[in-house]
Short mmCIF file of C-alpha atoms and ligand atoms in Angstrom, two decimals:
data_model
loop_
_atom_site.label_atom_id
_atom_site.label_comp_id
_atom_site.label_asym_id
_atom_site.label_seq_id
_atom_site.Cartn_x
_atom_site.Cartn_y
_atom_site.Cartn_z
CA UNK A 1 63.38 -51.99 8.14
CA UNK A 2 59.78 -51.04 8.23
CA UNK A 3 58.90 -47.54 9.11
CA UNK A 4 55.39 -46.70 10.05
CA UNK A 5 54.52 -43.83 7.75
CA UNK A 6 51.16 -44.96 6.50
CA UNK A 7 50.80 -42.17 4.02
CA UNK A 8 49.89 -44.44 1.18
CA UNK A 9 46.83 -45.77 2.93
CA UNK A 10 45.77 -42.56 4.54
CA UNK A 11 46.46 -39.89 1.97
CA UNK A 12 43.91 -37.25 2.70
CA UNK A 13 41.74 -35.89 -0.01
CA UNK A 14 42.72 -32.42 -0.91
CA UNK A 15 39.63 -30.64 -1.98
CA UNK A 16 39.54 -27.89 -4.55
CA UNK A 17 37.71 -25.90 -1.95
CA UNK A 18 40.72 -26.16 0.34
CA UNK A 19 43.12 -25.10 -2.37
CA UNK A 20 40.93 -22.18 -3.30
CA UNK A 21 40.32 -21.00 0.23
CA UNK A 22 41.05 -17.35 0.77
CA UNK A 23 44.44 -16.51 2.17
CA UNK A 24 44.02 -15.61 5.79
CA UNK A 25 45.49 -12.85 7.86
CA UNK A 26 48.49 -13.90 9.87
CA UNK A 27 47.67 -15.29 13.27
CA UNK A 28 50.37 -14.82 15.85
CA UNK A 29 50.87 -17.25 18.68
CA UNK A 30 50.31 -15.81 22.14
CA UNK A 31 53.76 -14.63 23.14
CA UNK A 32 53.64 -16.36 26.54
CA UNK A 33 53.45 -19.71 24.81
CA UNK A 34 56.82 -19.18 23.15
CA UNK A 35 58.42 -20.00 26.47
CA UNK A 36 57.22 -23.58 25.98
CA UNK A 37 59.51 -26.18 24.68
CA UNK A 38 58.49 -28.85 22.19
CA UNK A 39 58.98 -29.12 18.44
CA UNK A 40 57.00 -31.43 16.19
CA UNK A 41 59.50 -32.08 13.40
CA UNK A 42 57.04 -33.86 11.13
CA UNK A 43 53.31 -33.28 10.68
CA UNK A 44 50.75 -32.95 7.89
CA UNK A 45 48.27 -30.59 9.52
CA UNK A 46 48.15 -28.55 6.34
CA UNK A 47 45.76 -31.19 5.00
CA UNK A 48 43.00 -30.12 7.37
CA UNK A 49 40.36 -28.75 5.01
CA UNK A 50 39.26 -25.52 6.67
CA UNK A 51 41.06 -22.63 8.22
CA UNK A 52 39.03 -23.04 11.41
CA UNK A 53 40.15 -26.65 11.82
CA UNK A 54 43.79 -25.76 11.17
CA UNK A 55 43.57 -22.84 13.59
CA UNK A 56 42.00 -24.99 16.33
CA UNK A 57 44.55 -27.76 15.84
CA UNK A 58 47.42 -25.28 15.91
CA UNK A 59 46.03 -23.63 19.06
CA UNK A 60 45.75 -26.96 20.88
CA UNK A 61 49.39 -27.68 20.02
CA UNK A 62 50.56 -24.26 21.18
CA UNK A 63 48.58 -24.69 24.41
CA UNK A 64 50.40 -28.01 24.93
CA UNK A 65 53.74 -26.25 24.58
CA UNK A 66 54.52 -27.17 20.98
CA UNK A 67 56.10 -24.06 19.60
CA UNK A 68 57.03 -25.25 16.13
CA UNK A 69 55.36 -27.63 13.69
CA UNK A 70 57.28 -28.64 10.58
CA UNK A 71 55.01 -29.66 7.72
CA UNK A 72 56.26 -32.51 5.56
CA UNK A 73 55.87 -31.97 1.82
CA UNK A 74 55.06 -35.01 -0.28
CA UNK A 75 54.18 -33.88 -3.80
CA UNK A 76 53.07 -30.98 -6.00
CA UNK A 77 49.63 -30.88 -4.38
CA UNK A 78 51.05 -30.41 -0.89
CA UNK A 79 52.99 -27.26 -1.77
CA UNK A 80 50.14 -24.72 -1.73
CA UNK A 81 48.39 -26.03 1.43
CA UNK A 82 51.72 -26.03 3.27
CA UNK A 83 52.46 -22.49 2.13
CA UNK A 84 49.01 -21.42 3.28
CA UNK A 85 49.47 -22.96 6.74
CA UNK A 86 52.90 -21.32 7.09
CA UNK A 87 51.35 -17.96 6.17
CA UNK A 88 48.66 -18.44 8.79
CA UNK A 89 51.23 -19.01 11.52
CA UNK A 90 54.56 -17.43 10.70
CA UNK A 91 57.16 -18.25 13.30
CA UNK A 92 55.53 -21.46 14.47
CA UNK A 93 54.81 -23.42 11.30
CA UNK A 94 57.61 -24.37 8.91
CA UNK A 95 57.78 -26.23 5.61
CA UNK A 96 59.80 -28.85 3.81
CA UNK A 97 59.59 -29.60 0.12
CA UNK A 98 60.17 -32.87 -1.69
CA UNK A 99 58.75 -35.74 -3.69
CA UNK A 100 57.75 -38.68 -1.49
CA UNK A 101 58.97 -42.05 -2.83
CA UNK A 102 55.42 -43.39 -3.18
CA UNK A 103 54.64 -40.37 -5.34
CA UNK A 104 57.42 -41.19 -7.81
CA UNK A 105 55.91 -42.27 -11.12
CA UNK A 106 56.81 -41.96 -14.81
CA UNK A 107 56.50 -38.17 -14.64
CA UNK A 108 58.79 -37.73 -11.64
CA UNK A 109 61.28 -35.56 -13.50
CA UNK A 110 58.61 -32.96 -14.25
CA UNK A 111 57.62 -32.90 -10.59
CA UNK A 112 61.24 -32.52 -9.50
CA UNK A 113 61.80 -29.69 -11.96
CA UNK A 114 58.87 -27.80 -10.47
CA UNK A 115 60.22 -28.21 -6.95
CA UNK A 116 63.71 -27.29 -8.03
CA UNK A 117 62.49 -24.07 -9.58
CA UNK A 118 60.70 -23.21 -6.34
CA UNK A 119 63.96 -23.72 -4.46
CA UNK A 120 65.84 -21.70 -7.07
CA UNK A 121 63.45 -18.86 -7.75
CA UNK A 122 60.90 -18.85 -4.95
CA UNK A 123 57.32 -20.01 -4.76
CA UNK A 124 55.88 -16.91 -6.47
CA UNK A 125 57.55 -17.80 -9.76
CA UNK A 126 55.63 -21.05 -10.14
CA UNK A 127 52.57 -20.30 -8.04
CA UNK A 128 49.94 -20.95 -10.77
CA UNK A 129 51.42 -24.43 -11.23
CA UNK A 130 50.74 -25.44 -7.64
CA UNK A 131 47.37 -23.88 -7.01
CA UNK A 132 43.97 -23.90 -8.62
CA UNK A 133 43.49 -20.29 -7.62
CA UNK A 134 45.46 -18.30 -10.20
CA UNK A 135 45.76 -14.65 -9.39
CA UNK A 136 46.23 -15.30 -5.70
CA UNK A 137 49.44 -14.01 -4.23
CA UNK A 138 52.06 -16.60 -3.35
CA UNK A 139 53.19 -16.44 0.25
CA UNK A 140 56.85 -16.28 1.03
CA UNK A 141 58.05 -19.64 2.31
CA UNK A 142 61.49 -20.41 3.67
CA UNK A 143 61.94 -24.13 3.34
CA UNK A 144 63.76 -25.70 6.27
CA UNK A 145 64.31 -29.16 4.77
CA UNK A 146 64.13 -31.43 1.73
CA UNK A 147 61.43 -34.02 2.33
CA UNK A 148 59.81 -36.34 2.48
CA UNK A 149 62.27 -38.12 0.22
CA UNK A 150 63.75 -41.60 0.17
CA UNK A 151 62.81 -45.11 -0.85
CA UNK A 152 59.66 -47.14 -0.24
CA UNK A 153 59.62 -50.71 -1.54
CA UNK A 154 56.88 -51.88 0.81
CA UNK A 155 54.10 -52.41 -1.70
CA UNK A 156 55.93 -52.77 -4.96
CA UNK A 157 59.21 -52.04 -6.64
CA UNK A 158 57.79 -50.99 -9.99
CA UNK A 159 59.38 -47.58 -9.79
CA UNK A 160 62.52 -48.65 -7.98
CA UNK A 161 64.86 -47.16 -10.58
CA UNK A 162 62.93 -43.90 -10.64
CA UNK A 163 62.79 -43.76 -6.83
CA UNK A 164 66.55 -44.11 -6.64
CA UNK A 165 67.09 -41.41 -9.27
CA UNK A 166 64.63 -39.04 -7.55
CA UNK A 167 66.28 -39.70 -4.19
CA UNK A 168 69.75 -38.95 -5.51
CA UNK A 169 68.61 -35.76 -7.19
CA UNK A 170 66.94 -34.53 -4.02
CA UNK A 171 70.04 -35.38 -2.02
CA UNK A 172 71.84 -32.99 -4.37
CA UNK A 173 69.37 -30.26 -3.42
CA UNK A 174 70.05 -30.87 0.25
CA UNK A 175 73.73 -30.34 -0.45
CA UNK A 176 73.21 -27.34 -2.72
CA UNK A 177 70.85 -25.52 -0.35
CA UNK A 178 72.47 -26.73 2.87
CA UNK A 179 69.18 -28.20 4.04
CA UNK A 180 68.55 -31.34 6.08
CA UNK A 181 66.94 -34.37 4.44
CA UNK A 182 63.67 -35.68 5.84
CA UNK A 183 63.92 -39.35 4.96
CA UNK A 184 61.02 -41.72 4.38
CA UNK A 185 62.58 -45.17 4.20
CA UNK A 186 60.30 -48.19 4.18
CA UNK A 187 61.39 -51.76 3.42
CA UNK A 188 64.51 -50.24 1.88
CA UNK A 189 66.92 -49.58 4.74
CA UNK A 190 69.91 -51.30 3.14
CA UNK A 191 69.38 -49.63 -0.22
CA UNK A 192 68.95 -46.21 1.36
CA UNK A 193 72.04 -46.55 3.55
CA UNK A 194 74.12 -47.57 0.56
CA UNK A 195 73.07 -44.43 -1.32
CA UNK A 196 73.55 -42.16 1.69
CA UNK A 197 76.99 -43.62 2.32
CA UNK A 198 78.01 -42.94 -1.28
CA UNK A 199 76.56 -39.43 -1.19
CA UNK A 200 77.79 -38.45 2.27
CA UNK A 201 80.59 -35.95 1.84
CA UNK A 202 80.43 -34.62 5.37
CA UNK A 203 77.74 -32.08 4.46
CA UNK A 204 74.62 -34.22 4.41
CA UNK A 205 72.43 -34.26 7.49
CA UNK A 206 68.84 -34.99 8.25
CA UNK A 207 66.44 -37.33 9.97
CA UNK A 208 65.22 -40.86 9.46
CA UNK A 209 61.58 -39.88 9.80
CA UNK A 210 59.36 -42.35 11.69
CA UNK A 211 62.31 -44.48 12.62
CA UNK A 212 61.26 -47.96 13.75
CA UNK A 213 64.39 -50.05 13.36
CA UNK A 214 66.78 -52.08 15.48
CA UNK A 215 69.65 -50.85 17.63
CA UNK A 216 72.05 -51.83 14.86
CA UNK A 217 70.07 -49.85 12.29
CA UNK A 218 69.91 -46.88 14.64
CA UNK A 219 73.70 -46.95 14.97
CA UNK A 220 74.11 -47.06 11.22
CA UNK A 221 71.77 -44.13 10.71
CA UNK A 222 73.62 -42.12 13.34
CA UNK A 223 77.02 -43.09 11.90
CA UNK A 224 75.81 -41.73 8.57
CA UNK A 225 75.30 -38.38 10.31
CA UNK A 226 71.54 -38.55 10.71
CA UNK A 227 69.05 -38.11 13.53
CA UNK A 228 66.22 -40.46 14.37
CA UNK A 229 62.66 -39.10 14.19
CA UNK A 230 60.73 -40.76 17.02
CA UNK A 231 56.94 -40.64 17.11
CA UNK A 232 53.82 -42.18 18.60
CA UNK A 233 54.89 -45.74 17.82
CA UNK A 234 57.21 -45.45 20.82
CA UNK A 235 54.16 -45.48 23.09
CA UNK A 236 52.56 -48.57 21.54
CA UNK A 237 52.43 -51.76 23.57
CA UNK A 238 54.96 -54.34 22.44
CA UNK A 239 56.75 -51.87 20.20
CA UNK A 240 60.40 -52.96 20.08
CA UNK A 241 61.27 -49.34 19.41
CA UNK A 242 61.55 -48.67 23.16
CA UNK A 243 64.44 -51.15 23.36
CA UNK A 244 66.17 -49.43 20.47
CA UNK A 245 65.67 -45.96 21.85
CA UNK A 246 67.03 -47.03 25.24
CA UNK A 247 70.40 -47.54 23.54
CA UNK A 248 70.43 -44.24 21.65
CA UNK A 249 71.73 -41.01 23.13
CA UNK A 250 69.12 -38.26 23.27
CA UNK A 251 71.37 -36.00 21.22
CA UNK A 252 70.48 -38.09 18.14
CA UNK A 253 66.71 -37.91 18.60
CA UNK A 254 64.07 -35.48 17.41
CA UNK A 255 60.35 -35.87 18.10
CA UNK A 256 57.56 -36.03 15.57
CA UNK A 257 53.90 -36.97 15.31
CA UNK A 258 53.45 -37.58 11.57
CA UNK A 259 49.95 -36.28 12.33
CA UNK A 260 47.24 -37.06 11.40
CA UNK A 261 48.64 -40.60 11.38
CA UNK A 262 49.97 -42.79 14.21
CA UNK A 263 48.50 -41.13 17.28
CA UNK A 264 50.29 -42.17 20.48
CA UNK A 265 48.72 -44.17 23.30
CA UNK A 266 46.04 -43.55 24.64
CA UNK A 267 44.80 -41.95 21.43
CA UNK A 268 45.92 -44.73 19.12
CA UNK A 269 43.56 -45.11 16.17
CA UNK A 270 42.28 -41.55 16.47
CA UNK A 271 43.49 -38.60 14.43
CA UNK A 272 46.92 -37.56 15.60
CA UNK A 273 47.84 -33.96 16.42
CA UNK A 274 50.99 -32.04 17.27
CA UNK A 275 49.59 -31.47 20.75
CA UNK A 276 50.45 -35.10 21.58
CA UNK A 277 54.20 -34.53 21.26
CA UNK A 278 54.58 -34.26 25.08
CA UNK A 279 53.15 -37.81 25.40
CA UNK A 280 55.97 -39.10 23.23
CA UNK A 281 58.41 -37.02 25.25
CA UNK A 282 57.03 -38.47 28.49
CA UNK A 283 57.53 -42.02 27.22
CA UNK A 284 61.06 -41.16 26.17
CA UNK A 285 61.76 -39.72 29.63
CA UNK A 286 60.41 -42.93 31.23
CA UNK A 287 62.71 -45.04 29.06
CA UNK A 288 65.71 -42.85 29.76
CA UNK A 289 64.98 -42.36 33.44
CA UNK A 290 65.29 -38.61 33.15
CA UNK A 291 62.91 -35.68 33.49
CA UNK A 292 60.43 -34.69 30.80
CA UNK A 293 61.92 -31.21 30.90
CA UNK A 294 65.30 -32.65 29.98
CA UNK A 295 63.83 -34.56 27.03
CA UNK A 296 62.05 -31.41 25.87
CA UNK A 297 65.18 -29.30 26.16
CA UNK A 298 67.47 -31.73 24.35
CA UNK A 299 65.10 -32.75 21.55
CA UNK A 300 64.07 -29.14 20.93
CA UNK A 301 67.70 -28.08 20.76
CA UNK A 302 68.43 -30.94 18.35
CA UNK A 303 65.52 -29.93 16.10
CA UNK A 304 66.43 -26.24 16.11
CA UNK A 305 69.99 -27.01 15.16
CA UNK A 306 69.07 -29.58 12.52
CA UNK A 307 66.45 -27.42 10.79
CA UNK A 308 68.15 -24.07 11.38
CA UNK A 309 65.19 -22.68 13.34
ZN1 ZN B 1 54.89 -37.88 6.85
#
């Protein structure tokens, strides 16, 4: 199966300036907006370089009714920007932590040790290791998931062994901390399912992020106890994903943008944002022949339950 996470071609530059930016005051969402009803279960808005851009992007999402945006961690460098974005918007921005399969290299064990100590002891204990601004105070982050983790054999399989080892270790974290897995699986569906089947003891849960597979693959993912993360690809012309999703009960689906990648129609090719989640929800409602409100209610409930929000 191919998933559509194009992280490897679109990894944003993280500037030193961004990492060293001053920690902002908390910004609360307008309380009226909390009545709205969408959750973006997978975004990377933390990569926006300035506080003003992050604030504007967050505000547009809140105005569109997106009340929660879960930021997908990918490596050591993503930890501080994610923590900063969570601190800017407590209650509406959440974090996951993990080593993305395309970030698994020879030194992967060192990277995993760092993340494990954050899970064990809190971010403050290792703060200087994840930021170029020593002396700054580490914000308190409650991680809601382990991710992005998984297997990616799309470009090469040089680190296949290491990817598998890193995946298994991070699956252990999910078990140990009772957190859902945010799975990035690309050109490795069979291999990933084999591992998940072996590891599944009834406690593992999570989401196949950016799911783009067949009906049969969807069934297998669901049988393994996982949700499907459905994003902007659903709105693309000729995407076979609509046929798959038509066969899947809404209770197994959560919505995501994977912003800034994979903007839905009619914004395809432009930077994606959490504010476009309702467009994905609308397409899902069209496929299912139900109301948008129903899609919002069910997918939001699924996400809240899955991520313990
Ligand atoms: Zn992602």
